[in-house]
Amino acid sequence: MVHPLQLGGNPFGWGADRDESFAVLDAYAEAGGNFIDTADAYSVWVDGNTGGESETIIGEWMAARGNRDEMVIATKVGMHPKHKGLDPVNIREALDASLRRLGTDHVDLYYAHTDDEKVDQVAVAETFDALVRSGKVSYVGASNFSLARLKSAMKISEKYSLAHYRVVQDRFNLVSRAAVDPEKQEYLRSRGIAELPYHSLASGFLTGKHTGGDATGSVRGDRVTDLLDDQAALRALEVLHDIASSHDASMTATAIAWQLSHDFIPATIASARVPDQLTELLAGTELVLTDAEVEELNTAWTEA
């Protein structure tokens, strides 16, 4: 069983240093959280980082707290500069590196961070299956896969009786739904595959804190610029604000509640740089929207 808020490890080693990350992780665990998402590439984009910083911090935290068995850890392969793609040798080497940084002998969920059409999907499936059989990986997932490629991968796993993708991860939020359109949603339901979306708050846009046009002070502030110029997105934000107000809740909590109202989303990924930011995220897992409110939010924004 996993907590409906999966804590994103993206800021660890980026927006949050080791001590700040430990504080967030402590607060999350104290609130009952047990599901942490990271990747071997986090946070290679920061000057001076080489990738794996997030995994290292999480591993050191689990060692310090002695709670590895209580945590469900997800990490990914395919986007680290030294371990790009899904070549079988690369997958195995990248996993061993991730395990060393995490200080564990297995990961609970291992994703292909992105698709790799240069590598035969049979070879990828056989490699992931071998890792599951070895005990180094409990379940495998696919991140940023098109529906067509997800379907073909699933057919291969079935044909050869190999471990198949149990979880997918895509960008999906109130104002970004293209990656998980109705056709993909129906496929996920039909196959019992869970969607664990990232960018749940559209890089902070859905918190409402940038509505004045000020994206300063946020490590992700530059990512919301296009949305601040999108009148349709701004109108959706107004609807979100009104529904949040009717519940005496924050826009952050309401955006999380909207995601979790979808039957194919058992948990959503969101990150925090400081413990106080967890309060509204966790509140979203408790907030229940009416069917009418969900539908109002569903129709508040449509992609141009």
CSV table of C-alpha atoms in Angstrom, one decimal:
chain,number,residue,atom,x,y,z
A,1,MET,CA,0.0,0.0,0.0
A,2,VAL,CA,1.3,3.4,-0.9
A,3,HIS,CA,0.5,6.9,0.2
A,4,PRO,CA,-1.6,8.9,-2.3
A,5,LEU,CA,1.0,11.6,-2.3
A,6,GLN,CA,4.2,10.3,-3.8
A,7,LEU,CA,7.0,12.7,-2.7
A,8,GLY,CA,9.0,13.9,-5.6
A,9,GLY,CA,12.8,13.7,-5.0
A,10,ASN,CA,13.5,16.1,-7.9
A,11,PRO,CA,14.4,19.1,-5.6
A,12,PHE,CA,16.9,17.1,-3.4
A,13,GLY,CA,20.3,18.4,-4.3
A,14,TRP,CA,18.8,21.2,-6.4
A,15,GLY,CA,16.3,23.5,-4.6
A,16,ALA,CA,16.9,21.8,-1.3
A,17,ASP,CA,20.3,20.9,0.2
A,18,ARG,CA,21.0,17.8,2.3
A,19,ASP,CA,19.7,19.2,5.6
A,20,GLU,CA,16.7,20.8,3.9
A,21,SER,CA,15.9,17.5,2.1
A,22,PHE,CA,16.2,15.6,5.3
A,23,ALA,CA,13.7,17.9,7.0
A,24,VAL,CA,11.2,17.4,4.1
A,25,LEU,CA,11.7,13.7,4.2
A,26,ASP,CA,11.2,13.6,8.0
A,27,ALA,CA,8.0,15.6,7.8
A,28,TYR,CA,6.6,13.4,5.0
A,29,ALA,CA,7.3,10.2,6.9
A,30,GLU,CA,5.9,11.6,10.1
A,31,ALA,CA,2.7,12.4,8.2
A,32,GLY,CA,2.4,8.8,7.1
A,33,GLY,CA,4.1,9.1,3.7
A,34,ASN,CA,5.9,6.1,2.4
A,35,PHE,CA,6.3,6.6,-1.4
A,36,ILE,CA,9.3,8.4,-2.8
A,37,ASP,CA,10.1,9.1,-6.5
A,38,THR,CA,13.5,9.9,-7.8
A,39,ALA,CA,15.8,9.2,-10.8
A,40,ASP,CA,19.4,8.7,-11.5
A,41,ALA,CA,19.5,11.9,-13.5
A,42,TYR,CA,18.3,14.1,-10.6
A,43,SER,CA,19.8,16.8,-10.5
A,44,VAL,CA,22.4,16.8,-13.3
A,45,TRP,CA,21.2,20.2,-14.6
A,46,VAL,CA,22.6,22.0,-11.6
A,47,ASP,CA,26.1,23.4,-12.1
A,48,GLY,CA,28.6,21.2,-10.3
A,49,ASN,CA,26.2,18.2,-10.1
A,50,THR,CA,26.8,15.0,-12.0
A,51,GLY,CA,23.5,13.2,-11.5
A,52,GLY,CA,22.4,10.9,-8.7
A,53,GLU,CA,22.4,13.6,-6.0
A,54,SER,CA,18.8,13.0,-5.2
A,55,GLU,CA,19.3,9.2,-4.8
A,56,THR,CA,22.3,9.8,-2.6
A,57,ILE,CA,20.4,12.1,-0.3
A,58,ILE,CA,17.4,9.7,-0.1
A,59,GLY,CA,19.8,6.8,0.6
A,60,GLU,CA,21.6,8.7,3.3
A,61,TRP,CA,18.3,9.7,4.9
A,62,MET,CA,17.0,6.1,4.9
A,63,ALA,CA,20.3,4.9,6.4
A,64,ALA,CA,20.2,7.6,9.1
A,65,ARG,CA,16.6,6.8,10.0
A,66,GLY,CA,16.8,3.0,9.6
A,67,ASN,CA,13.5,3.0,7.6
A,68,ARG,CA,14.3,1.4,4.3
A,69,ASP,CA,11.8,-1.4,4.8
A,70,GLU,CA,9.1,1.2,5.5
A,71,MET,CA,9.6,3.1,2.3
A,72,VAL,CA,8.6,2.4,-1.3
A,73,ILE,CA,11.3,3.7,-3.6
A,74,ALA,CA,10.9,4.4,-7.3
A,75,THR,CA,13.8,5.5,-9.5
A,76,LYS,CA,14.5,5.6,-13.2
A,77,VAL,CA,17.0,4.8,-16.0
A,78,GLY,CA,17.6,6.3,-19.4
A,79,MET,CA,18.2,10.1,-18.9
A,80,HIS,CA,21.5,10.2,-16.9
A,81,PRO,CA,24.2,11.6,-19.2
A,82,LYS,CA,26.4,8.6,-18.6
A,83,HIS,CA,23.6,6.1,-18.7
A,84,LYS,CA,21.4,7.3,-21.6
A,85,GLY,CA,18.9,5.1,-23.3
A,86,LEU,CA,17.6,1.6,-22.7
A,87,ASP,CA,20.4,-0.6,-23.9
A,88,PRO,CA,20.4,-3.8,-21.8
A,89,VAL,CA,24.0,-3.3,-20.5
A,90,ASN,CA,23.2,0.3,-19.7
A,91,ILE,CA,20.1,-0.6,-17.8
A,92,ARG,CA,22.0,-3.1,-15.6
A,93,GLU,CA,24.9,-0.8,-15.0
A,94,ALA,CA,22.6,2.2,-14.2
A,95,LEU,CA,20.6,0.1,-11.7
A,96,ASP,CA,23.7,-1.0,-9.9
A,97,ALA,CA,24.8,2.6,-9.6
A,98,SER,CA,21.3,3.7,-8.3
A,99,LEU,CA,21.4,0.9,-5.7
A,100,ARG,CA,24.8,2.0,-4.5
A,101,ARG,CA,23.6,5.6,-4.1
A,102,LEU,CA,20.3,4.6,-2.4
A,103,GLY,CA,22.2,2.2,-0.1
A,104,THR,CA,19.8,-0.7,-0.8
A,105,ASP,CA,19.8,-4.1,-2.5
A,106,HIS,CA,16.6,-3.4,-4.5
A,107,VAL,CA,14.2,-0.7,-5.7
A,108,ASP,CA,10.5,-1.2,-5.4
A,109,LEU,CA,9.7,0.4,-8.8
A,110,TYR,CA,12.1,0.9,-11.7
A,111,TYR,CA,11.1,3.0,-14.6
A,112,ALA,CA,12.3,3.4,-18.1
A,113,HIS,CA,12.6,7.2,-17.7
A,114,THR,CA,11.8,7.7,-21.4
A,115,ASP,CA,11.3,5.5,-24.4
A,116,ASP,CA,14.2,4.5,-26.6
A,117,GLU,CA,13.2,3.4,-30.1
A,118,LYS,CA,16.8,2.6,-31.0
A,119,VAL,CA,16.7,-0.5,-28.8
A,120,ASP,CA,14.5,-3.6,-29.6
A,121,GLN,CA,11.6,-3.7,-27.1
A,122,VAL,CA,12.1,-7.4,-26.7
A,123,ALA,CA,15.6,-6.8,-25.4
A,124,VAL,CA,14.3,-4.1,-23.0
A,125,ALA,CA,11.5,-6.4,-21.7
A,126,GLU,CA,13.9,-9.3,-21.2
A,127,THR,CA,16.3,-7.1,-19.3
A,128,PHE,CA,13.7,-5.7,-17.0
A,129,ASP,CA,12.3,-9.2,-16.5
A,130,ALA,CA,15.7,-10.5,-15.5
A,131,LEU,CA,16.1,-7.7,-12.9
A,132,VAL,CA,12.7,-8.6,-11.4
A,133,ARG,CA,13.7,-12.2,-11.2
A,134,SER,CA,17.0,-11.3,-9.6
A,135,GLY,CA,15.2,-9.5,-6.8
A,136,LYS,CA,16.9,-6.1,-7.6
A,137,VAL,CA,13.6,-4.7,-8.8
A,138,SER,CA,10.1,-5.4,-7.6
A,139,TYR,CA,8.0,-3.8,-10.3
A,140,VAL,CA,8.7,-2.0,-13.6
A,141,GLY,CA,7.2,1.1,-15.1
A,142,ALA,CA,7.3,3.3,-18.2
A,143,SER,CA,7.7,7.0,-18.1
A,144,ASN,CA,6.9,9.3,-21.0
A,145,PHE,CA,5.8,6.5,-23.4
A,146,SER,CA,3.3,7.1,-26.2
A,147,LEU,CA,0.2,4.9,-26.1
A,148,ALA,CA,1.4,3.0,-29.2
A,149,ARG,CA,4.7,2.1,-27.7
A,150,LEU,CA,3.2,1.2,-24.4
A,151,LYS,CA,0.8,-1.2,-26.1
A,152,SER,CA,3.6,-2.8,-28.1
A,153,ALA,CA,5.7,-3.3,-25.0
A,154,MET,CA,2.8,-4.9,-23.2
A,155,LYS,CA,2.1,-7.3,-26.1
A,156,ILE,CA,5.8,-8.4,-26.0
A,157,SER,CA,5.7,-9.0,-22.3
A,158,GLU,CA,2.6,-11.1,-22.7
A,159,LYS,CA,3.9,-13.0,-25.7
A,160,TYR,CA,7.1,-14.0,-23.9
A,161,SER,CA,5.7,-14.2,-20.3
A,162,LEU,CA,7.9,-11.4,-19.1
A,163,ALA,CA,7.5,-8.9,-16.3
A,164,HIS,CA,5.3,-6.1,-17.7
A,165,TYR,CA,4.8,-2.4,-17.0
A,166,ARG,CA,2.6,-2.0,-14.0
A,167,VAL,CA,2.8,1.7,-13.6
A,168,VAL,CA,3.2,4.6,-16.0
A,169,GLN,CA,4.3,8.2,-15.4
A,170,ASP,CA,3.4,11.1,-17.5
A,171,ARG,CA,2.9,14.9,-17.4
A,172,PHE,CA,-0.7,15.4,-16.4
A,173,ASN,CA,-2.4,18.2,-14.6
A,174,LEU,CA,-5.3,20.5,-14.9
A,175,VAL,CA,-3.7,22.5,-17.8
A,176,SER,CA,-1.6,19.7,-19.4
A,177,ARG,CA,-3.4,16.6,-20.4
A,178,ALA,CA,-2.2,15.7,-23.9
A,179,ALA,CA,0.1,12.8,-22.6
A,180,VAL,CA,-2.9,11.1,-20.9
A,181,ASP,CA,-5.7,11.6,-23.3
A,182,PRO,CA,-9.1,9.7,-23.0
A,183,GLU,CA,-7.8,6.9,-25.2
A,184,LYS,CA,-4.8,6.3,-23.0
A,185,GLN,CA,-6.9,6.6,-19.9
A,186,GLU,CA,-9.2,3.9,-21.2
A,187,TYR,CA,-6.3,1.6,-22.0
A,188,LEU,CA,-4.8,2.1,-18.5
A,189,ARG,CA,-8.2,1.2,-17.0
A,190,SER,CA,-8.6,-1.9,-19.2
A,191,ARG,CA,-5.1,-3.2,-18.3
A,192,GLY,CA,-5.1,-2.2,-14.6
A,193,ILE,CA,-2.1,0.0,-15.1
A,194,ALA,CA,-1.7,2.8,-12.6
A,195,GLU,CA,-0.8,6.4,-13.7
A,196,LEU,CA,1.4,8.3,-11.3
A,197,PRO,CA,1.5,11.8,-12.9
A,198,TYR,CA,4.3,14.3,-12.5
A,199,HIS,CA,4.1,18.1,-12.8
A,200,SER,CA,0.9,17.9,-10.7
A,201,LEU,CA,1.0,21.6,-10.0
A,202,ALA,CA,2.3,22.7,-13.5
A,203,SER,CA,5.6,23.9,-12.0
A,204,GLY,CA,3.7,25.9,-9.4
A,205,PHE,CA,1.2,27.6,-11.8
A,206,LEU,CA,-1.7,25.8,-10.2
A,207,THR,CA,-0.8,27.1,-6.7
A,208,GLY,CA,-1.8,30.6,-7.9
A,209,LYS,CA,1.4,32.1,-6.6
A,210,HIS,CA,2.5,33.3,-10.1
A,211,THR,CA,-0.8,34.9,-11.2
A,212,GLY,CA,0.7,38.4,-10.7
A,213,GLY,CA,3.2,37.5,-13.4
A,214,ASP,CA,6.0,37.2,-10.8
A,215,ALA,CA,7.8,33.9,-11.1
A,216,THR,CA,10.9,35.0,-9.2
A,217,GLY,CA,12.0,33.2,-6.1
A,218,SER,CA,11.1,29.8,-7.5
A,219,VAL,CA,13.6,27.3,-9.0
A,220,ARG,CA,10.8,26.4,-11.5
A,221,GLY,CA,9.6,29.9,-12.0
A,222,ASP,CA,10.8,30.2,-15.6
A,223,ARG,CA,8.6,27.2,-16.5
A,224,VAL,CA,5.3,28.9,-16.0
A,225,THR,CA,5.9,31.9,-18.3
A,226,ASP,CA,3.9,30.4,-21.2
A,227,LEU,CA,1.0,29.6,-18.9
A,228,LEU,CA,0.9,33.1,-17.6
A,229,ASP,CA,0.3,34.3,-21.2
A,230,ASP,CA,-2.3,31.7,-21.8
A,231,GLN,CA,-5.8,33.1,-21.3
A,232,ALA,CA,-7.4,29.7,-21.3
A,233,ALA,CA,-5.1,28.5,-18.5
A,234,LEU,CA,-5.7,31.7,-16.5
A,235,ARG,CA,-9.5,31.1,-16.8
A,236,ALA,CA,-9.0,27.5,-15.5
A,237,LEU,CA,-7.0,28.9,-12.6
A,238,GLU,CA,-10.0,31.1,-11.7
A,239,VAL,CA,-12.3,28.1,-11.7
A,240,LEU,CA,-9.8,26.3,-9.5
A,241,HIS,CA,-9.6,29.3,-7.2
A,242,ASP,CA,-13.4,29.4,-6.8
A,243,ILE,CA,-13.8,25.7,-6.1
A,244,ALA,CA,-10.9,25.9,-3.6
A,245,SER,CA,-12.6,28.8,-1.8
A,246,SER,CA,-15.9,26.9,-1.5
A,247,HIS,CA,-14.0,24.2,0.4
A,248,ASP,CA,-11.9,26.7,2.4
A,249,ALA,CA,-9.0,24.9,0.8
A,250,SER,CA,-5.9,26.0,-1.0
A,251,MET,CA,-5.6,25.9,-4.8
A,252,THR,CA,-2.7,23.5,-4.3
A,253,ALA,CA,-4.8,21.0,-2.3
A,254,THR,CA,-7.7,21.4,-4.8
A,255,ALA,CA,-5.4,20.7,-7.8
A,256,ILE,CA,-4.1,17.5,-6.0
A,257,ALA,CA,-7.7,16.4,-5.2
A,258,TRP,CA,-8.7,16.9,-8.8
A,259,GLN,CA,-5.9,14.5,-9.9
A,260,LEU,CA,-6.8,11.9,-7.4
A,261,SER,CA,-10.4,12.0,-8.4
A,262,HIS,CA,-9.4,10.0,-11.5
A,263,ASP,CA,-9.9,6.3,-11.0
A,264,PHE,CA,-6.7,5.4,-12.9
A,265,ILE,CA,-4.5,7.6,-10.6
A,266,PRO,CA,-3.9,6.0,-7.2
A,267,ALA,CA,-1.2,8.5,-6.2
A,268,THR,CA,0.2,11.7,-7.7
A,269,ILE,CA,3.8,13.1,-7.5
A,270,ALA,CA,4.5,16.4,-5.9
A,271,SER,CA,7.6,17.8,-4.4
A,272,ALA,CA,8.5,20.2,-1.5
A,273,ARG,CA,11.6,22.2,-0.9
A,274,VAL,CA,10.6,22.9,2.8
A,275,PRO,CA,8.4,21.0,5.2
A,276,ASP,CA,5.7,23.7,5.3
A,277,GLN,CA,4.9,23.1,1.6
A,278,LEU,CA,3.9,19.6,2.5
A,279,THR,CA,0.8,20.8,4.4
A,280,GLU,CA,-1.2,21.8,1.4
A,281,LEU,CA,0.0,18.8,-0.7
A,282,LEU,CA,-1.2,16.4,2.0
A,283,ALA,CA,-4.4,18.3,2.5
A,284,GLY,CA,-5.2,17.5,-1.2
A,285,THR,CA,-5.2,13.8,-0.4
A,286,GLU,CA,-8.0,14.3,2.1
A,287,LEU,CA,-10.1,16.8,0.1
A,288,VAL,CA,-13.0,15.2,-1.7
A,289,LEU,CA,-14.6,17.1,-4.6
A,290,THR,CA,-18.1,16.6,-5.7
A,291,ASP,CA,-18.8,15.1,-9.1
A,292,ALA,CA,-20.0,18.4,-10.3
A,293,GLU,CA,-16.8,20.2,-9.2
A,294,VAL,CA,-14.7,17.6,-10.9
A,295,GLU,CA,-16.6,18.0,-14.1
A,296,GLU,CA,-16.4,21.8,-13.8
A,297,LEU,CA,-12.6,21.5,-13.6
A,298,ASN,CA,-12.5,18.9,-16.4
A,299,THR,CA,-14.2,21.4,-18.7
A,300,ALA,CA,-12.5,24.6,-17.4
A,301,TRP,CA,-9.6,24.1,-19.8
A,302,THR,CA,-9.2,22.4,-23.1
A,303,GLU,CA,-6.0,22.2,-25.1
A,304,ALA,CA,-5.9,24.5,-28.1
